[in-house]
Tab-separated table of C-alpha atoms in Angstrom:
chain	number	residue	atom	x	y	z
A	278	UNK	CA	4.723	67.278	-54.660
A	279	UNK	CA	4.718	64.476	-51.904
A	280	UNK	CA	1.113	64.129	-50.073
A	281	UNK	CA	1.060	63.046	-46.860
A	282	UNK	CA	-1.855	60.890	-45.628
A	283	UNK	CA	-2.874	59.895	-42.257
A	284	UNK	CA	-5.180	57.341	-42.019
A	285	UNK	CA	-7.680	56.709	-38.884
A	286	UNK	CA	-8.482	53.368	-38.785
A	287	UNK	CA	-9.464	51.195	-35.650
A	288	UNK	CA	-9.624	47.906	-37.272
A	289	UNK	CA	-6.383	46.205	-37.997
A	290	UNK	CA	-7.334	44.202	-40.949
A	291	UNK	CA	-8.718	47.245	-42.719
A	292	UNK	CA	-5.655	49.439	-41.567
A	293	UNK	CA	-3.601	46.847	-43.307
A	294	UNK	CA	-5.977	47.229	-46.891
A	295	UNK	CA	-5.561	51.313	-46.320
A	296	UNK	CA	-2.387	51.433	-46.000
A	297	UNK	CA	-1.464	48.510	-48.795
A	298	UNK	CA	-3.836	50.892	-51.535
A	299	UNK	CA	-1.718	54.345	-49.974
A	300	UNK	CA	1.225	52.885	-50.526
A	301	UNK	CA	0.330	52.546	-54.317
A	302	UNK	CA	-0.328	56.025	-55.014
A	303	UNK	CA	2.105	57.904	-56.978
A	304	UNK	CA	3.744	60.572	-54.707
A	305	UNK	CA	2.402	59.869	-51.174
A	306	UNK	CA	3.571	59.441	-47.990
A	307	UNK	CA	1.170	57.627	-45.879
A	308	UNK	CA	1.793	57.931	-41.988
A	309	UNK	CA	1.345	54.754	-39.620
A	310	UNK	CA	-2.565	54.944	-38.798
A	311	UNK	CA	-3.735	55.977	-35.890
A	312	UNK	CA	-6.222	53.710	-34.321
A	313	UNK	CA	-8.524	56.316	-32.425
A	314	UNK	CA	-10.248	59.141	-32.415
A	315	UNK	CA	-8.149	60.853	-29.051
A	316	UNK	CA	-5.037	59.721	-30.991
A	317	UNK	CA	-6.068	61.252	-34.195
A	318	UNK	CA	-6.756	64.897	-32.101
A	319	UNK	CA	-3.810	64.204	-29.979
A	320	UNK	CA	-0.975	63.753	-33.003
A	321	UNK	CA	-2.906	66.835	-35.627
A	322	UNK	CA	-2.378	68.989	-32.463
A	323	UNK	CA	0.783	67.987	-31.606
A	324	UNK	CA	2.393	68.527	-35.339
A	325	UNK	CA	0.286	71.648	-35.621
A	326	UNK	CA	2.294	72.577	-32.557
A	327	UNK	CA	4.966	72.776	-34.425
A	328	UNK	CA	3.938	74.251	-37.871
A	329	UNK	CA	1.325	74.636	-40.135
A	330	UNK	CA	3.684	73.134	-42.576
A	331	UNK	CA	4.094	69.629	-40.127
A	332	UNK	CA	0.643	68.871	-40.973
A	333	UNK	CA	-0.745	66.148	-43.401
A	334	UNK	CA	-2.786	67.395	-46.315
A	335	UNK	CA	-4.712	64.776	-45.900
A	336	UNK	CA	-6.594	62.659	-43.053
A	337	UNK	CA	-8.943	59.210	-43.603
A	338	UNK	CA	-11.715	58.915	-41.278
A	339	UNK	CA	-12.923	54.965	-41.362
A	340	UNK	CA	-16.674	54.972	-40.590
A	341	UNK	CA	-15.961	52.544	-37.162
A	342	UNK	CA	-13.230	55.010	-35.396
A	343	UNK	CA	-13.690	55.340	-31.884
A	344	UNK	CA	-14.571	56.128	-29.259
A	345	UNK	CA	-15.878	59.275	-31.150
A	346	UNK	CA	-18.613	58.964	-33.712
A	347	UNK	CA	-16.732	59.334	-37.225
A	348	UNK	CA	-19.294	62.493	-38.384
A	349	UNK	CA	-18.176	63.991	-34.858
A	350	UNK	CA	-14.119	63.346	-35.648
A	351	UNK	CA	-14.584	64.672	-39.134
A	352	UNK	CA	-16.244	68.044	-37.504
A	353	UNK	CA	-13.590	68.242	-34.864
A	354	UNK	CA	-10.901	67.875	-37.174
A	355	UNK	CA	-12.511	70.543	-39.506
A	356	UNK	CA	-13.056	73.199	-37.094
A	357	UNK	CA	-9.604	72.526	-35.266
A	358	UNK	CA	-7.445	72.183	-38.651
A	359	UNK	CA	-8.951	74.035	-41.125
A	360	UNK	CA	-6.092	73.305	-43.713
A	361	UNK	CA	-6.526	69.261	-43.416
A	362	UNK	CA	-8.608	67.545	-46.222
A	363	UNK	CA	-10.736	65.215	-44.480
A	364	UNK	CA	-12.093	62.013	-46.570
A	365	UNK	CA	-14.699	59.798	-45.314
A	366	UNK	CA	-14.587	56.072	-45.503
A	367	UNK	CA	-17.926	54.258	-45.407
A	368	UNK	CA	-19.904	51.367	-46.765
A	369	UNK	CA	-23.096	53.796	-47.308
A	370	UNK	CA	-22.909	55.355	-50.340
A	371	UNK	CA	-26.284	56.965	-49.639
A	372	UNK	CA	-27.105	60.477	-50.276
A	373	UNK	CA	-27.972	61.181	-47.008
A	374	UNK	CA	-24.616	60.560	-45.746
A	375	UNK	CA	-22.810	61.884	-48.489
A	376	UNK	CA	-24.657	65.045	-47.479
A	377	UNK	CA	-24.412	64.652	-43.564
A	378	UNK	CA	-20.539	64.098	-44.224
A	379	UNK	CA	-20.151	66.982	-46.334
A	380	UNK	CA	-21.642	69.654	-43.806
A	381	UNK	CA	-19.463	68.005	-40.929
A	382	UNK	CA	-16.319	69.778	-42.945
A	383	UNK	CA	-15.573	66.086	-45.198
A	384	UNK	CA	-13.865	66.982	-48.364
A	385	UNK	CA	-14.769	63.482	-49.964
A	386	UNK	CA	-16.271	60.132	-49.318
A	387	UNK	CA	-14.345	56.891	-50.406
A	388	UNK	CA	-16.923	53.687	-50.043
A	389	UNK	CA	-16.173	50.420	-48.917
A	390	UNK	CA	-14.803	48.182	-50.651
A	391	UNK	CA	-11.930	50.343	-51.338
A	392	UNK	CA	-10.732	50.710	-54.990
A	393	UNK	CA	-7.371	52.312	-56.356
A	394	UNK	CA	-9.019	54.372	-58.812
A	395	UNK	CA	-11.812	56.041	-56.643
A	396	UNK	CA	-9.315	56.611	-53.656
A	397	UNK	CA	-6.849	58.000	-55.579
A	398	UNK	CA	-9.434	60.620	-56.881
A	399	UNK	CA	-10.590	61.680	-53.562
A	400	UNK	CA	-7.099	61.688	-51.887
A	401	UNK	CA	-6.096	64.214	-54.939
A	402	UNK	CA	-9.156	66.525	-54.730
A	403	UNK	CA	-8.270	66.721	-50.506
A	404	UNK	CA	-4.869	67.397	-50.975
A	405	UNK	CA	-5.400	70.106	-53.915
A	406	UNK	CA	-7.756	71.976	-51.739
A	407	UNK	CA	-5.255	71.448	-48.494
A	408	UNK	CA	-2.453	73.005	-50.379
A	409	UNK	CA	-4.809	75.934	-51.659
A	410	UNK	CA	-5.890	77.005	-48.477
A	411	UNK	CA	-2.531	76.568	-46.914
A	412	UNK	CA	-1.462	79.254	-50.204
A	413	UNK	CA	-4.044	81.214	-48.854
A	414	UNK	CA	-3.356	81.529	-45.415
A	415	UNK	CA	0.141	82.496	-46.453
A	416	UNK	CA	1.246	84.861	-43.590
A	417	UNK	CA	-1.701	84.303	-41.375
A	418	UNK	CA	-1.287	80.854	-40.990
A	419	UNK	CA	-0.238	80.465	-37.826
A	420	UNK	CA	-2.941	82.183	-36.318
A	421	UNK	CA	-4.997	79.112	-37.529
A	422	UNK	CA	-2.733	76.286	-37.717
A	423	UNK	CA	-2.793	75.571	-33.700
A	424	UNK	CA	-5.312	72.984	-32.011
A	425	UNK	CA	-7.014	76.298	-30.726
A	426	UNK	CA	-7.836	77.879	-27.135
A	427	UNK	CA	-6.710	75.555	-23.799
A	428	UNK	CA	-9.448	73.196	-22.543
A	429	UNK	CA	-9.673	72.967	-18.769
A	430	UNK	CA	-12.335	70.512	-17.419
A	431	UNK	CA	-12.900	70.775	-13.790
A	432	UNK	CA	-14.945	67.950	-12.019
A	433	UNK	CA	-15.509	66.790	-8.585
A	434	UNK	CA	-14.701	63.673	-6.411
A	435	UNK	CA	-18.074	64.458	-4.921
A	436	UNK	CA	-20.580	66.952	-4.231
A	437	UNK	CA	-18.926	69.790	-2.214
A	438	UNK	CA	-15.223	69.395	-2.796
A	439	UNK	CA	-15.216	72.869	-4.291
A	440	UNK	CA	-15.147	72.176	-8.129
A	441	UNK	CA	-17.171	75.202	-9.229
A	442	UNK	CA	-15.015	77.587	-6.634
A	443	UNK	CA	-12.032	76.468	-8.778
A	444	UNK	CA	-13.546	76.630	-11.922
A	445	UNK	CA	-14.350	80.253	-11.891
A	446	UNK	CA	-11.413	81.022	-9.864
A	447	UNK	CA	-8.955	79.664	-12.955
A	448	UNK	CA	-11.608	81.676	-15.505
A	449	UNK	CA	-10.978	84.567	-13.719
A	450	UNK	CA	-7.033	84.037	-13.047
A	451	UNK	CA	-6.983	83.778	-16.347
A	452	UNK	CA	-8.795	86.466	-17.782
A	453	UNK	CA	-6.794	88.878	-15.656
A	454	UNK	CA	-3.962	87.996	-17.353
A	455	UNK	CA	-5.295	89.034	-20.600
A	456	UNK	CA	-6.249	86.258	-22.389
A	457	UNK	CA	-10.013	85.941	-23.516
A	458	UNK	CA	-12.101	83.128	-21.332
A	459	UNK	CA	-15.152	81.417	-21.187
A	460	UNK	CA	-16.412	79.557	-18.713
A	461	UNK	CA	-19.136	76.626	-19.268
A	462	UNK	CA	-21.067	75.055	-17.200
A	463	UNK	CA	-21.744	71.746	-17.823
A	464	UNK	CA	-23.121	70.777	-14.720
A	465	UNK	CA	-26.461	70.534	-16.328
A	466	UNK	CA	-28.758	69.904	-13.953
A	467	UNK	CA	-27.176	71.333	-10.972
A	468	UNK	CA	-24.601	74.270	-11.965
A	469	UNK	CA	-23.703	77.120	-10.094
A	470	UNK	CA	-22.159	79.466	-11.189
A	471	UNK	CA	-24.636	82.090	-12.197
A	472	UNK	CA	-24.936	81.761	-8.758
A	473	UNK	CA	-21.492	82.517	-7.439
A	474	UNK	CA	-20.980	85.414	-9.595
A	475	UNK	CA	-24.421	87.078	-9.333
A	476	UNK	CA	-25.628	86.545	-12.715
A	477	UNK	CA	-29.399	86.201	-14.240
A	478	UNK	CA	-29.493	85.464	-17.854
A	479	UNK	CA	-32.458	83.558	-19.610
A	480	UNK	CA	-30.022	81.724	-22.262
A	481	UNK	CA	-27.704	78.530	-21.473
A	482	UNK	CA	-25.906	75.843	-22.915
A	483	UNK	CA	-28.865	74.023	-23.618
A	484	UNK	CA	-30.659	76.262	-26.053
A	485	UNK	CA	-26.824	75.686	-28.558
A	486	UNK	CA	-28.454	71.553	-28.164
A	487	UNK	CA	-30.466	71.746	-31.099
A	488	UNK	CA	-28.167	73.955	-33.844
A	489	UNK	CA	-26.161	72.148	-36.326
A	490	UNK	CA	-23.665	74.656	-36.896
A	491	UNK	CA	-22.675	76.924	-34.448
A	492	UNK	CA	-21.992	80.339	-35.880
A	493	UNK	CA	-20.457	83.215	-34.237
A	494	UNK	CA	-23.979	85.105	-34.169
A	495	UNK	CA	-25.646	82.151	-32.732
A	496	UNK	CA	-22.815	81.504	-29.865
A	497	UNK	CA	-22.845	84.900	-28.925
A	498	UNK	CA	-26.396	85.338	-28.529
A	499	UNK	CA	-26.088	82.257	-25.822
A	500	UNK	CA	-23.381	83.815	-24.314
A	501	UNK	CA	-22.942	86.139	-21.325
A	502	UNK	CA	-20.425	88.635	-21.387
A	503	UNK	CA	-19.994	89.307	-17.299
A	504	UNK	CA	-18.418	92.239	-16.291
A	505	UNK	CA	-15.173	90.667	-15.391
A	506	UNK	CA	-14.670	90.533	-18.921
A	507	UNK	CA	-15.264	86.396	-18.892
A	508	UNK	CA	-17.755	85.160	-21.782
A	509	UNK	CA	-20.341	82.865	-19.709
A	510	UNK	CA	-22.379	79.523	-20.750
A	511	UNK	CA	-24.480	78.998	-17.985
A	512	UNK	CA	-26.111	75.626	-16.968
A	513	UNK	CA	-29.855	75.369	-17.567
A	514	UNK	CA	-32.187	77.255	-14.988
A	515	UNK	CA	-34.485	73.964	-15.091
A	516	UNK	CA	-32.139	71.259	-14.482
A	517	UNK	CA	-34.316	68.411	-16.698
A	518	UNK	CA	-33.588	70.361	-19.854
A	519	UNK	CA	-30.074	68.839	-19.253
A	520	UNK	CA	-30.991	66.160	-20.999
A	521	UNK	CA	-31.111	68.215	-24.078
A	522	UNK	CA	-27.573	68.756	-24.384
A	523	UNK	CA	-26.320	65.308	-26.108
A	524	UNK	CA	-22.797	64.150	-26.166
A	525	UNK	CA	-22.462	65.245	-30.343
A	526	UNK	CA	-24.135	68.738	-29.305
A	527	UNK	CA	-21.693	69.406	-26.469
A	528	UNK	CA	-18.670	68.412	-29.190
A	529	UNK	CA	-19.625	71.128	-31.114
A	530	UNK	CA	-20.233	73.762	-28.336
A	531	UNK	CA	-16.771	73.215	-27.024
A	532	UNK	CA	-14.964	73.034	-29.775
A	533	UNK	CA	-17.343	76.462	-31.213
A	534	UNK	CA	-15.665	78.009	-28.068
A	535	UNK	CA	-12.123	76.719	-27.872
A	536	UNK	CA	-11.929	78.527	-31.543
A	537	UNK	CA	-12.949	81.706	-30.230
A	538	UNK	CA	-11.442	82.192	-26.792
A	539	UNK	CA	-7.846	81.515	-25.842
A	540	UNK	CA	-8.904	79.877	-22.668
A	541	UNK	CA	-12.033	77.549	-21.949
A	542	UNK	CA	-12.621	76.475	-18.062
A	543	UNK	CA	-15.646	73.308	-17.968
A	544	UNK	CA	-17.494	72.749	-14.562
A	545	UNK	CA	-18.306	69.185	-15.033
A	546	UNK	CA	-19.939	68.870	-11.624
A	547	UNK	CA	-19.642	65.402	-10.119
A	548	UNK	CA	-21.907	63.555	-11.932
A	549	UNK	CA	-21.289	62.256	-15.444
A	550	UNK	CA	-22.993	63.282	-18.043
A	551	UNK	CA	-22.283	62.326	-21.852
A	552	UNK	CA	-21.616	65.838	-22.629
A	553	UNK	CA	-19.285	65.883	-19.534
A	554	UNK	CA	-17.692	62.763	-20.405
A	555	UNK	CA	-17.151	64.451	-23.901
A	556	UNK	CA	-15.658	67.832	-22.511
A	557	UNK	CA	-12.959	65.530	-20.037
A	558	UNK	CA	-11.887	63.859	-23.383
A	559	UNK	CA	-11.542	66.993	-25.566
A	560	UNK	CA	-10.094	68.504	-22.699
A	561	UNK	CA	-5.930	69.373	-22.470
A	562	UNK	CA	-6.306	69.644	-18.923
A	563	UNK	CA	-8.922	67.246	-16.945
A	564	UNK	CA	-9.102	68.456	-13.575
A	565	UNK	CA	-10.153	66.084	-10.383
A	566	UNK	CA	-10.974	67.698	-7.171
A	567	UNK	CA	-10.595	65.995	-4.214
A	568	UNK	CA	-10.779	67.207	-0.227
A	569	UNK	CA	-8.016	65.182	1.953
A	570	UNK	CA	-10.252	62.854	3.644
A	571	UNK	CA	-11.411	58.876	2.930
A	572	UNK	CA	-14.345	59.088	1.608
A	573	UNK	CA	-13.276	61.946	-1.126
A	574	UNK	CA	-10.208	60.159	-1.952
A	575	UNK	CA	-12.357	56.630	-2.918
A	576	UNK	CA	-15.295	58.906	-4.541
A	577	UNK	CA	-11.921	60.362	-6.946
A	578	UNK	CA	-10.294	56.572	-7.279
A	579	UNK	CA	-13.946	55.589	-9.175
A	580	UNK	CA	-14.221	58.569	-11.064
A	581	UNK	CA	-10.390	58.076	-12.517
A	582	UNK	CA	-11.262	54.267	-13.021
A	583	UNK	CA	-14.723	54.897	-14.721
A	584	UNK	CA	-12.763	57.631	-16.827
A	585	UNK	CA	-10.562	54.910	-18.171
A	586	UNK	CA	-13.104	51.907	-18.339
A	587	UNK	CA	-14.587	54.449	-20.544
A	588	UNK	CA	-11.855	55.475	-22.642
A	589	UNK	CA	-12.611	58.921	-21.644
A	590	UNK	CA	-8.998	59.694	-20.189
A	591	UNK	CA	-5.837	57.259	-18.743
A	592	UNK	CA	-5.391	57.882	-14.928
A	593	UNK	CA	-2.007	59.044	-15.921
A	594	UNK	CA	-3.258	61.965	-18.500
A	595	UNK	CA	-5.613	63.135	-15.258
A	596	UNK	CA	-4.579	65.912	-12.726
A	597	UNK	CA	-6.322	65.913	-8.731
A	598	UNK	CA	-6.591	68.997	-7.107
A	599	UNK	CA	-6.370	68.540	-3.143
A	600	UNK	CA	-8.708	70.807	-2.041
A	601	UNK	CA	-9.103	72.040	2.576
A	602	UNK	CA	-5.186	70.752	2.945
A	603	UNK	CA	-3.908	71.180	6.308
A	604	UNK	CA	-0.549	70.010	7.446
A	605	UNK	CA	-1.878	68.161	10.055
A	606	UNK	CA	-4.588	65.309	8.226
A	607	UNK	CA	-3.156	62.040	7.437
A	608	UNK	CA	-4.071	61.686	4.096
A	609	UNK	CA	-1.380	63.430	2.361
A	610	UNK	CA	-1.067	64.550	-1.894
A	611	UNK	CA	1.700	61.634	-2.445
A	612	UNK	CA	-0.731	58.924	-1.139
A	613	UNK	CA	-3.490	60.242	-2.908
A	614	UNK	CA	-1.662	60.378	-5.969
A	615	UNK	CA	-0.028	56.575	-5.003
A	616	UNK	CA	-4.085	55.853	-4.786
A	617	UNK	CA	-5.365	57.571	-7.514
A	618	UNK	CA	-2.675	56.641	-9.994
A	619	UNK	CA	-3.233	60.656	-11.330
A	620	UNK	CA	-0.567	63.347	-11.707
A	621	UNK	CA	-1.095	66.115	-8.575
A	622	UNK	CA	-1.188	69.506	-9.174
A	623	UNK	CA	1.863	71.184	-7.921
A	624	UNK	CA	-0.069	73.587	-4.869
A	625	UNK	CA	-2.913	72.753	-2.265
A	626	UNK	CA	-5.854	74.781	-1.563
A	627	UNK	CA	-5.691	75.128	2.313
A	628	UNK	CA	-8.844	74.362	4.045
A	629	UNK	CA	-10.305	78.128	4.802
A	630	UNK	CA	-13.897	78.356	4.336
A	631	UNK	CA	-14.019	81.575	5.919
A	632	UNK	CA	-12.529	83.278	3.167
A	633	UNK	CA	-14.841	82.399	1.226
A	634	UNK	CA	-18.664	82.580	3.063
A	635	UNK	CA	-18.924	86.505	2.069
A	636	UNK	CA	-18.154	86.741	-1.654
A	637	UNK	CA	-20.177	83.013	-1.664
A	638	UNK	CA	-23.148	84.367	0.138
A	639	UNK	CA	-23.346	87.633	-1.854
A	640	UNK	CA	-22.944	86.104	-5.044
A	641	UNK	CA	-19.564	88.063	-5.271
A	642	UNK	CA	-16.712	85.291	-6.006
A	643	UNK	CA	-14.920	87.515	-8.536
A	644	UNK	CA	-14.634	89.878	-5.121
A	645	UNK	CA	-12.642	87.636	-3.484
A	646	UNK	CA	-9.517	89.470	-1.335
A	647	UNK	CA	-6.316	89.319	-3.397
A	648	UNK	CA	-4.873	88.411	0.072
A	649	UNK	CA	-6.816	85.382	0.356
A	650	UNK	CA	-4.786	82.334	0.799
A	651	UNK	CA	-7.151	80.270	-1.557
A	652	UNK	CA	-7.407	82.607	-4.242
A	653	UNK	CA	-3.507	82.564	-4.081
A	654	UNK	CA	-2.997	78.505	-4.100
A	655	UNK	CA	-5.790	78.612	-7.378
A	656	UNK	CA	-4.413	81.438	-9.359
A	657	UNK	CA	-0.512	79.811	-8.730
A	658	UNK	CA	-2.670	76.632	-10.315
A	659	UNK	CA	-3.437	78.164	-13.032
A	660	UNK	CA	-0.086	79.574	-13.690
A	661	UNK	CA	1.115	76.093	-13.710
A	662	UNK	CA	-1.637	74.852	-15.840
A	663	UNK	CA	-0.659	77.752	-18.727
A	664	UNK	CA	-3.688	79.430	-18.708
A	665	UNK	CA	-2.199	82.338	-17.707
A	666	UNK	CA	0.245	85.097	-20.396
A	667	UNK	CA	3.082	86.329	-19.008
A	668	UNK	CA	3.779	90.339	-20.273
A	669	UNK	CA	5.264	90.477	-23.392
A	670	UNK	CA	8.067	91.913	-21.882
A	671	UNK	CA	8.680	88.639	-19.931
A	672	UNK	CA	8.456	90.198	-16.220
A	673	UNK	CA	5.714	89.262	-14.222
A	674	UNK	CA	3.414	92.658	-14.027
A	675	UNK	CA	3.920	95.423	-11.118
A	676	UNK	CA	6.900	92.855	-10.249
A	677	UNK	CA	10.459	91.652	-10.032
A	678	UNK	CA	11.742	89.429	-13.065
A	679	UNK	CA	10.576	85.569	-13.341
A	680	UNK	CA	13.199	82.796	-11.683
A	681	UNK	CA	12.836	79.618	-10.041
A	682	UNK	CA	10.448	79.079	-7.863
A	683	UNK	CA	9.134	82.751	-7.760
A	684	UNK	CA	5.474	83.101	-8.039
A	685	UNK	CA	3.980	85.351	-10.795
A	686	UNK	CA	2.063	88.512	-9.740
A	687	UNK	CA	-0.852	89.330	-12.192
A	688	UNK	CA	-2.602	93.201	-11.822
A	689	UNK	CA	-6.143	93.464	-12.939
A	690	UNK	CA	-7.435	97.038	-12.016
A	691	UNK	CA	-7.074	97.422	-8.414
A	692	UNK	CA	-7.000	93.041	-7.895
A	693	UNK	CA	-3.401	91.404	-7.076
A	694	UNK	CA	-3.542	87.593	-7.433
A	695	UNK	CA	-0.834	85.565	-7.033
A	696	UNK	CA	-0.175	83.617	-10.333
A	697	UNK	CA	2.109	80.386	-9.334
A	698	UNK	CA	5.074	79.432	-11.276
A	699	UNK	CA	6.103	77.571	-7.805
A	700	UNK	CA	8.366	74.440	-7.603
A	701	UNK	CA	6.760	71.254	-7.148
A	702	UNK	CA	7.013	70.488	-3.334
A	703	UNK	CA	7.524	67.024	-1.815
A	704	UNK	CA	4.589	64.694	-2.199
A	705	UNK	CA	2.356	66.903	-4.689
């Protein structure tokens, strides 16, 4: 039986020596490597995608991958494809590592200098154990083969462009729909959303920080289950134990959630944190809010530029969110996006703050009016962002069937929101 290999290597000599060795090894098929970490995520989701069956049985981690931390890659990959053998390649044979490796999901360790015999050991042993678990999946498979729940970062040109209004406003959008949510907030020293939806709750995001493995029992004891159904991970009541969340602990915590919950909404704030910076890149959906006005649209023109000195996220793989729109101000979505060098999200939220002052004052935002116009441009958001499930039936619930440009009603109880599925109008 063929094995397919995919190898992860950044530097091009030592992709060259991989590859040369793979090519030697009776019945494999090694893949072109990928020379990142975001590329290695990016091509194991999109083959998982497609099947269980399109994935390699085994992937080679090279000790200098980047921009993620090769223990952290080896973990994602582990937790997001449970059927791909993972082997380690390293110049520290130690036991330390060998151990550290192992408990980050590694299902060998090849050491530098590379030599036929020892890599053709470990490739075997990854791809035996590959093929038995994909055997044992059988009929469940698919239920595990995918990249997991949607990631949806949401973070703000600057302070009050609305970022954690939207955030909870797509949690709950798509919650109502069905799907199961949580909503993090990794605005760590200044988050608000226990705030905006009336919640007091001694645990956050900051006492995960500290576990190495995140089990159910331990996630769920952080978690608060609010009574719109949406599993919360609030921000740290004092804002300096922030600093306790690192950029490998917040890897884990996502990716913890994102295998439990169909849905996962990130308030990133505005300020950039390393375990923000991590969230935008795992994200499939990164989220810039902006309000129509200059000093907004610059603030969102750095934030897309640091993203990408960064490598966090290309301008192009970023989405802005105009935020207060009227008809009448001059700085319109298409030159913001001609700016920005982003996609646009295909509605505005229209600038009505008074919609808004009671359910913000009272802590109430999961009270907002069906009828409000804002509620209506960010639920039709996050129809077009997919985080929203259409019945099974494929009509849109208490509502006419789906064509073009007709928005999608959702029904939650006694709560109509309108769920866009809206053409794309000129300039957004």
């Amino acid at each position: 039986m063929t094995t397919r290999i995919l190898p992860a290597v950044a530097d091009p000599d030592a992709a060259r020596a991989v590859t040369t060795l793979l090519s030697q090894l009776p019945d494999a098929e090694p893949a072109a490597p990928v020379a990142d970490s975001t590329h290695l995520v990016d091509t194991l989701a999109r083959l998982a995608a497609v099947s269980l069956d399109e994935l390699p049985e085994v992937v080679l981690v090279h000790e200098r991958i980047g921009p993620v931390p090769a223990l952290e890659l080896v973990r994602e990959v582990a937790l997001r494809f449970p059927a791909v053998g993972v082997v380690l390649i390293t110049a520290d044979a130690s036991p330390v590592l060998f151990s550290a490796a192992m408990d980050s999901g590694a299902r060998g360790l090849v050491t530098l200098p590379l030599g036929y015999e020892e890599l053709a050991s470990r490739v075997q042993a990854a791809a035996q154990w590959s093929i038995g678990v994909r055997r044992h999946l059988g009929g469940g498979a698919d239920a595990l083969a995918g990249p997991g729940g949607t990631v949806v970062t949401v973070s703000g040109a600057k302070g009050g462009v609305g970022t954690t209004v939207t955030a909870v406003q797509l949690a709950l959008a798509a919650r109502a729909s069905g799907r199961t949510v949580a909503l993090v907030d990794m605005d760590l020293q200044g988050g608000d959303i226990a705030s905006y939806l009336d919640v007091q709750f001694r645990r956050s995001v900051a006492d995960l920080a500290a576990v190495d493995d995140i089990s159910p029992r331990v996630l769920q004891d952080a978690v608060y289950t609010h009574e719109t159904g949406i599993d919360l991970l609030l921000a740290p009541g004092e804002g300096e134990r922030g600093e306790e969340v690192s950029d490998r602990s917040a890897r884990q915590i996502v990716s913890a959630l994102r295998s439990r919950h169909d849905v996962v909404v990130v308030d990133c704030g505005t300020y950039l944190t390393g375990a923000g910076a991590v969230a935008v890149e795992m994200a499939d959906t990164a989220l810039l809010v902006t309000t129509p006005d200059v000093v907004a649209v610059r603030a969102a023109k750095r934030i897309v530029r640091m993203w990408d000195r960064l490598q966090i996220r290309k301008a192009e793989e970023s989405t802005v969110l105009v935020n207060r729109y009227t008809r009448s101000t001059e700085i319109q979505p298409a030159l913001i996006q001609k700016i920005t060098g982003t996609r646009m999200a295909g509605v505005v939220v229209p600038a009505n703050f008074k919609e808004l002052q009671g359910v913000v004052d009272a802590g109430r935002m999961h009270e907002l009016d069906a009828r409000s116009t804002v509620k209506q441009a960010l639920w039709s958001l996050a129809g077009e962002l997919g985080l929203v499930q259409a019945p099974e039936d494929g009509a849109p619930r208490g509502g006419a069937p789906r064509g073009p440009g007709r928005q999608l009603a959702l029904t939650r109880g006694d709560d109509r929101g309108s769920v866009g599925l809206r053409r794309r109008g000129k300039g957004r």
